[in-house]
């Protein structure tokens, strides 16, 4: 029974409950779970529950009215509540140990903004970003625009512009006609592994492409966004809004551009054209995002 209680606990953690809120949630679901088990014994005494336990939880426990009401009372996002009502909570994913990752809010803000970039790109281009190097270039151009904007900080002598305090933390170097960030690529690989992003090989790649696959939002992306956008409320809204505004400008300008078109624009920028292959063209955000809350690691279930 220990594993079964753990499944209920993991679902609560996935929703975002912790501490007293998690204990309160478990206090509500446990008697519902016990009664559902008793009812099942009377009608399915001969059947083993192990192979269908998660289905049992969805149909008989998590979709129960007291559980749904409790979620709404705690202002859980309606998209998440809808999964409980429909009996379609992704229990298996929340129960797998490899689906838990620990990151600080300073890093989560990059993940959220990456997903928002891809979401807006899809709205404009009706496709994923292809080739991969175009995604690196779009994120670089977002940071470049921030670096060219006047900083609101009292320390304006660092040459970062607004990139001193907002924007991605990735550093970019020149790679022939595009830019590349190893740290960004590591994060992209992680997001793919966590199903926040998907990637697939392009059947008919262009001759000038180096990385011949497309990147787009994964099946877990929407739930991640609905949960963790709220975590950013404690950050400086001016800085986040400026970051998103610049990012949207870049997507609006280049979502339908080819790699050749983006490379041509990069060549028009002194920071790019004056650099040789392998040289840094732009450093990442200079300062960490901070909030009034503790910057302890946050457990993310995806």
CSV table of C-alpha atoms in Angstrom, one decimal:
chain,number,residue,atom,x,y,z
A,1,UNK,CA,0.0,0.0,0.0
A,2,UNK,CA,3.0,2.3,0.4
A,3,UNK,CA,3.4,2.7,-3.3
A,4,UNK,CA,-0.3,3.5,-3.6
A,5,UNK,CA,-0.1,6.3,-1.0
A,6,UNK,CA,3.0,7.6,-2.8
A,7,UNK,CA,1.0,7.8,-6.1
A,8,UNK,CA,-1.6,10.1,-4.4
A,9,UNK,CA,1.2,12.1,-2.8
A,10,UNK,CA,3.0,12.5,-6.1
A,11,UNK,CA,-0.2,13.8,-7.7
A,12,UNK,CA,-0.5,16.4,-5.0
A,13,UNK,CA,3.1,17.5,-5.5
A,14,UNK,CA,2.5,17.7,-9.2
A,15,UNK,CA,-0.5,20.0,-8.6
A,16,UNK,CA,1.8,22.3,-6.6
A,17,UNK,CA,0.9,21.4,-3.0
A,18,UNK,CA,3.6,21.3,-0.4
A,19,UNK,CA,3.8,21.4,3.4
A,20,UNK,CA,0.4,21.9,5.1
A,21,UNK,CA,-1.4,22.2,1.8
A,22,UNK,CA,-0.1,18.8,0.8
A,23,UNK,CA,-1.1,17.3,4.1
A,24,UNK,CA,-4.6,18.8,3.8
A,25,UNK,CA,-5.0,17.4,0.3
A,26,UNK,CA,-3.9,13.9,1.5
A,27,UNK,CA,-6.4,14.1,4.4
A,28,UNK,CA,-9.2,14.6,1.8
A,29,UNK,CA,-8.2,11.9,-0.7
A,30,UNK,CA,-7.3,9.1,1.6
A,31,UNK,CA,-10.8,8.3,3.0
A,32,UNK,CA,-12.2,8.6,-0.6
A,33,UNK,CA,-9.5,6.2,-1.7
A,34,UNK,CA,-10.3,3.7,1.1
A,35,UNK,CA,-14.0,3.8,0.5
A,36,UNK,CA,-13.4,3.3,-3.3
A,37,UNK,CA,-11.2,0.2,-2.5
A,38,UNK,CA,-14.0,-1.3,-0.3
A,39,UNK,CA,-16.6,-0.7,-3.0
A,40,UNK,CA,-14.4,-2.3,-5.5
A,41,UNK,CA,-13.8,-5.4,-3.4
A,42,UNK,CA,-17.5,-6.1,-3.4
A,43,UNK,CA,-17.8,-6.0,-7.2
A,44,UNK,CA,-14.4,-7.0,-8.5
A,45,UNK,CA,-13.2,-9.4,-5.8
A,46,UNK,CA,-11.6,-11.7,-8.3
A,47,UNK,CA,-9.6,-9.1,-10.2
A,48,UNK,CA,-6.1,-7.9,-9.4
A,49,UNK,CA,-5.9,-4.1,-9.1
A,50,UNK,CA,-2.2,-3.7,-9.7
A,51,UNK,CA,-2.3,-3.5,-13.5
A,52,UNK,CA,-5.1,-0.9,-13.5
A,53,UNK,CA,-4.4,1.1,-10.3
A,54,UNK,CA,-3.8,4.4,-11.9
A,55,UNK,CA,-7.0,4.1,-13.9
A,56,UNK,CA,-8.8,3.2,-10.7
A,57,UNK,CA,-7.4,6.4,-9.0
A,58,UNK,CA,-8.6,8.6,-11.9
A,59,UNK,CA,-12.0,7.1,-12.1
A,60,UNK,CA,-12.8,6.7,-8.4
A,61,UNK,CA,-10.6,9.0,-6.3
A,62,UNK,CA,-9.1,12.0,-8.1
A,63,UNK,CA,-12.3,12.8,-10.0
A,64,UNK,CA,-14.4,12.8,-6.8
A,65,UNK,CA,-16.3,16.0,-6.1
A,66,UNK,CA,-14.5,16.8,-2.8
A,67,UNK,CA,-11.1,16.6,-4.5
A,68,UNK,CA,-12.2,18.8,-7.4
A,69,UNK,CA,-13.8,21.3,-5.0
A,70,UNK,CA,-10.6,21.3,-2.9
A,71,UNK,CA,-8.5,22.2,-5.9
A,72,UNK,CA,-10.8,25.0,-6.9
A,73,UNK,CA,-10.8,26.3,-3.3
A,74,UNK,CA,-7.0,26.6,-3.6
A,75,UNK,CA,-7.2,28.3,-7.0
A,76,UNK,CA,-5.5,25.6,-8.9
A,77,UNK,CA,-5.5,26.4,-12.7
A,78,UNK,CA,-8.7,25.3,-14.4
A,79,UNK,CA,-6.8,23.3,-17.0
A,80,UNK,CA,-5.4,21.2,-14.2
A,81,UNK,CA,-8.7,20.9,-12.5
A,82,UNK,CA,-10.2,19.8,-15.8
A,83,UNK,CA,-7.9,16.8,-15.8
A,84,UNK,CA,-9.1,15.7,-12.4
A,85,UNK,CA,-12.8,16.1,-13.4
A,86,UNK,CA,-12.2,14.1,-16.6
A,87,UNK,CA,-10.3,11.4,-14.8
A,88,UNK,CA,-7.2,11.9,-17.0
A,89,UNK,CA,-4.5,13.0,-14.5
A,90,UNK,CA,-1.1,11.8,-15.9
A,91,UNK,CA,-0.4,9.8,-12.8
A,92,UNK,CA,2.2,7.5,-14.4
A,93,UNK,CA,4.3,10.5,-15.3
A,94,UNK,CA,4.1,12.1,-11.9
A,95,UNK,CA,4.9,8.7,-10.3
A,96,UNK,CA,8.1,8.1,-12.2
A,97,UNK,CA,11.2,9.1,-10.2
A,98,UNK,CA,12.9,10.3,-13.4
A,99,UNK,CA,10.2,12.9,-14.0
A,100,UNK,CA,11.4,15.0,-11.0
A,101,UNK,CA,13.9,17.7,-11.5
A,102,UNK,CA,15.3,20.3,-9.2
A,103,UNK,CA,15.9,23.8,-10.4
A,104,UNK,CA,15.8,27.3,-9.0
A,105,UNK,CA,13.4,30.0,-10.1
A,106,UNK,CA,16.3,31.8,-11.8
A,107,UNK,CA,16.6,28.8,-14.2
A,108,UNK,CA,12.9,28.1,-14.4
A,109,UNK,CA,12.3,31.6,-15.8
A,110,UNK,CA,14.4,30.7,-18.8
A,111,UNK,CA,12.4,27.5,-19.4
A,112,UNK,CA,9.1,29.4,-19.2
A,113,UNK,CA,10.3,32.0,-21.7
A,114,UNK,CA,11.7,29.4,-24.0
A,115,UNK,CA,8.3,27.7,-24.1
A,116,UNK,CA,6.5,31.0,-24.7
A,117,UNK,CA,8.9,31.8,-27.6
A,118,UNK,CA,8.1,28.5,-29.3
A,119,UNK,CA,4.4,29.0,-28.6
A,120,UNK,CA,4.4,32.4,-30.3
A,121,UNK,CA,6.5,31.1,-33.1
A,122,UNK,CA,4.0,28.4,-33.8
A,123,UNK,CA,1.2,31.0,-33.9
A,124,UNK,CA,3.1,33.0,-36.5
A,125,UNK,CA,4.7,30.3,-38.6
A,126,UNK,CA,2.3,27.4,-37.9
A,127,UNK,CA,5.3,25.1,-37.5
A,128,UNK,CA,8.1,24.2,-35.2
A,129,UNK,CA,11.4,26.2,-35.5
A,130,UNK,CA,13.6,24.7,-38.2
A,131,UNK,CA,16.5,24.2,-38.5
A,132,UNK,CA,17.8,24.1,-34.9
A,133,UNK,CA,20.3,26.8,-35.4
A,134,UNK,CA,17.5,29.2,-36.2
A,135,UNK,CA,16.2,28.7,-32.6
A,136,UNK,CA,19.6,29.6,-31.2
A,137,UNK,CA,19.7,32.7,-33.4
A,138,UNK,CA,16.2,33.8,-32.3
A,139,UNK,CA,17.1,33.6,-28.7
A,140,UNK,CA,20.4,35.4,-29.3
A,141,UNK,CA,18.5,38.2,-31.1
A,142,UNK,CA,16.1,38.5,-28.1
A,143,UNK,CA,19.1,39.0,-25.8
A,144,UNK,CA,20.8,41.3,-28.4
A,145,UNK,CA,17.8,43.6,-28.4
A,146,UNK,CA,17.8,43.7,-24.6
A,147,UNK,CA,21.5,44.5,-24.6
A,148,UNK,CA,20.8,47.5,-26.9
A,149,UNK,CA,18.1,48.9,-24.6
A,150,UNK,CA,18.7,51.4,-21.8
A,151,UNK,CA,18.9,49.8,-18.4
A,152,UNK,CA,16.7,50.9,-15.6
A,153,UNK,CA,19.4,49.8,-13.1
A,154,UNK,CA,21.5,52.3,-11.2
A,155,UNK,CA,24.6,50.5,-12.5
A,156,UNK,CA,24.6,51.5,-16.2
A,157,UNK,CA,28.3,51.3,-16.8
A,158,UNK,CA,28.6,47.5,-17.5
A,159,UNK,CA,27.6,47.7,-21.2
A,160,UNK,CA,24.8,45.1,-20.9
A,161,UNK,CA,21.8,47.4,-21.3
A,162,UNK,CA,18.7,45.7,-20.0
A,163,UNK,CA,20.5,42.4,-20.5
A,164,UNK,CA,22.2,43.1,-17.2
A,165,UNK,CA,19.0,42.2,-15.3
A,166,UNK,CA,16.7,40.4,-17.8
A,167,UNK,CA,16.9,38.1,-20.7
A,168,UNK,CA,18.3,34.6,-21.1
A,169,UNK,CA,21.4,33.5,-19.2
A,170,UNK,CA,23.0,31.9,-22.3
A,171,UNK,CA,26.3,33.0,-23.8
A,172,UNK,CA,26.5,32.8,-27.6
A,173,UNK,CA,29.5,32.3,-30.0
A,174,UNK,CA,29.7,32.6,-33.7
A,175,UNK,CA,29.4,29.5,-35.8
A,176,UNK,CA,29.8,30.4,-39.5
A,177,UNK,CA,26.6,32.2,-40.5
A,178,UNK,CA,24.7,31.7,-37.2
A,179,UNK,CA,25.2,31.8,-33.4
A,180,UNK,CA,25.3,28.9,-31.0
A,181,UNK,CA,25.1,28.4,-27.2
A,182,UNK,CA,26.2,25.1,-25.6
A,183,UNK,CA,24.4,26.0,-22.4
A,184,UNK,CA,21.2,26.6,-24.3
A,185,UNK,CA,21.5,23.3,-26.2
A,186,UNK,CA,22.0,21.5,-22.9
A,187,UNK,CA,18.7,23.0,-21.6
A,188,UNK,CA,16.9,22.1,-24.9
A,189,UNK,CA,18.1,18.5,-24.5
A,190,UNK,CA,16.7,18.4,-21.0
A,191,UNK,CA,13.4,19.9,-22.0
A,192,UNK,CA,13.1,17.3,-24.8
A,193,UNK,CA,13.8,14.5,-22.2
A,194,UNK,CA,11.1,15.9,-19.9
A,195,UNK,CA,8.6,16.1,-22.9
A,196,UNK,CA,8.3,19.8,-22.6
A,197,UNK,CA,9.7,20.0,-26.1
A,198,UNK,CA,9.7,17.7,-29.0
A,199,UNK,CA,12.0,17.5,-32.0
A,200,UNK,CA,12.0,15.5,-35.2
A,201,UNK,CA,14.1,15.2,-38.3
A,202,UNK,CA,13.0,17.3,-41.3
A,203,UNK,CA,12.4,15.1,-44.3
A,204,UNK,CA,13.6,17.6,-46.9
A,205,UNK,CA,16.2,19.7,-45.3
A,206,UNK,CA,17.8,22.7,-47.0
A,207,UNK,CA,21.4,22.3,-48.2
A,208,UNK,CA,22.6,25.2,-45.9
A,209,UNK,CA,21.2,23.6,-42.7
A,210,UNK,CA,23.6,22.2,-40.2
A,211,UNK,CA,21.1,20.8,-37.7
A,212,UNK,CA,18.3,19.2,-39.7
A,213,UNK,CA,15.5,18.9,-37.2
A,214,UNK,CA,12.6,20.9,-36.0
A,215,UNK,CA,11.8,22.0,-32.4
A,216,UNK,CA,8.3,22.4,-31.1
A,217,UNK,CA,6.3,22.3,-27.9
A,218,UNK,CA,5.9,18.9,-26.3
A,219,UNK,CA,2.9,17.3,-24.6
A,220,UNK,CA,3.8,18.5,-21.1
A,221,UNK,CA,4.5,22.1,-22.1
A,222,UNK,CA,1.0,23.6,-21.5
A,223,UNK,CA,0.7,22.2,-18.0
A,224,UNK,CA,4.2,23.4,-17.2
A,225,UNK,CA,3.4,26.9,-18.4
A,226,UNK,CA,0.1,27.0,-16.4
A,227,UNK,CA,1.8,25.9,-13.3
A,228,UNK,CA,5.1,27.9,-13.4
A,229,UNK,CA,4.1,31.2,-15.0
A,230,UNK,CA,2.4,31.9,-11.6
A,231,UNK,CA,5.8,31.3,-9.9
A,232,UNK,CA,7.2,34.3,-11.8
A,233,UNK,CA,4.7,36.7,-10.2
A,234,UNK,CA,7.3,37.4,-7.4
A,235,UNK,CA,9.8,38.7,-10.0
A,236,UNK,CA,10.1,42.3,-11.2
A,237,UNK,CA,7.2,42.6,-13.7
A,238,UNK,CA,8.8,45.4,-15.6
A,239,UNK,CA,11.9,43.2,-16.3
A,240,UNK,CA,9.8,40.2,-17.4
A,241,UNK,CA,7.5,42.3,-19.5
A,242,UNK,CA,10.4,43.9,-21.3
A,243,UNK,CA,11.9,40.5,-21.9
A,244,UNK,CA,8.7,39.2,-23.4
A,245,UNK,CA,8.1,42.3,-25.5
A,246,UNK,CA,11.5,42.1,-27.1
A,247,UNK,CA,11.1,38.4,-27.6
A,248,UNK,CA,7.7,38.9,-29.3
A,249,UNK,CA,9.2,41.5,-31.6
A,250,UNK,CA,11.9,39.1,-32.7
A,251,UNK,CA,9.4,36.4,-33.4
A,252,UNK,CA,7.1,38.7,-35.3
A,253,UNK,CA,10.0,39.9,-37.4
A,254,UNK,CA,11.7,36.5,-38.1
A,255,UNK,CA,9.2,33.7,-37.7
A,256,UNK,CA,8.8,33.2,-41.4
A,257,UNK,CA,12.5,33.9,-42.2
A,258,UNK,CA,14.8,31.3,-43.7
A,259,UNK,CA,18.2,30.5,-42.2
A,260,UNK,CA,19.7,32.6,-45.0
A,261,UNK,CA,17.5,35.5,-44.1
A,262,UNK,CA,18.4,35.4,-40.4
A,263,UNK,CA,22.1,34.9,-41.2
A,264,UNK,CA,22.0,38.0,-43.4
A,265,UNK,CA,20.5,40.0,-40.5
A,266,UNK,CA,23.2,38.7,-38.2
A,267,UNK,CA,25.9,39.9,-40.6
A,268,UNK,CA,24.5,43.4,-40.3
A,269,UNK,CA,25.2,43.5,-36.6
A,270,UNK,CA,28.7,44.6,-35.6
A,271,UNK,CA,28.8,42.3,-32.6
A,272,UNK,CA,28.4,39.4,-35.0
A,273,UNK,CA,30.3,40.5,-38.2
A,274,UNK,CA,33.3,41.6,-36.2
A,275,UNK,CA,33.8,38.2,-34.6
A,276,UNK,CA,35.5,35.1,-36.0
A,277,UNK,CA,34.2,31.6,-35.7
A,278,UNK,CA,34.3,30.4,-32.1
A,279,UNK,CA,34.4,33.9,-30.6
A,280,UNK,CA,31.8,35.0,-28.1
A,281,UNK,CA,29.3,37.5,-29.7
A,282,UNK,CA,27.2,38.1,-26.6
A,283,UNK,CA,27.3,37.1,-22.9
A,284,UNK,CA,24.2,36.0,-21.1
A,285,UNK,CA,22.1,37.8,-18.5
A,286,UNK,CA,24.6,39.3,-16.0
A,287,UNK,CA,22.5,39.1,-12.8
A,288,UNK,CA,20.3,36.4,-11.3
A,289,UNK,CA,16.6,36.9,-11.1
A,290,UNK,CA,15.6,37.3,-7.5
A,291,UNK,CA,12.3,37.4,-5.7
A,292,UNK,CA,11.0,38.0,-2.2
A,293,UNK,CA,10.7,34.3,-1.8
A,294,UNK,CA,13.6,32.0,-0.9
A,295,UNK,CA,15.7,30.9,-3.8
A,296,UNK,CA,15.7,27.3,-2.8
A,297,UNK,CA,15.4,24.5,-5.3
A,298,UNK,CA,11.9,23.8,-6.6
A,299,UNK,CA,10.8,20.3,-7.3
A,300,UNK,CA,9.2,20.1,-10.7
A,301,UNK,CA,7.0,17.2,-11.8
A,302,UNK,CA,6.5,17.2,-15.6
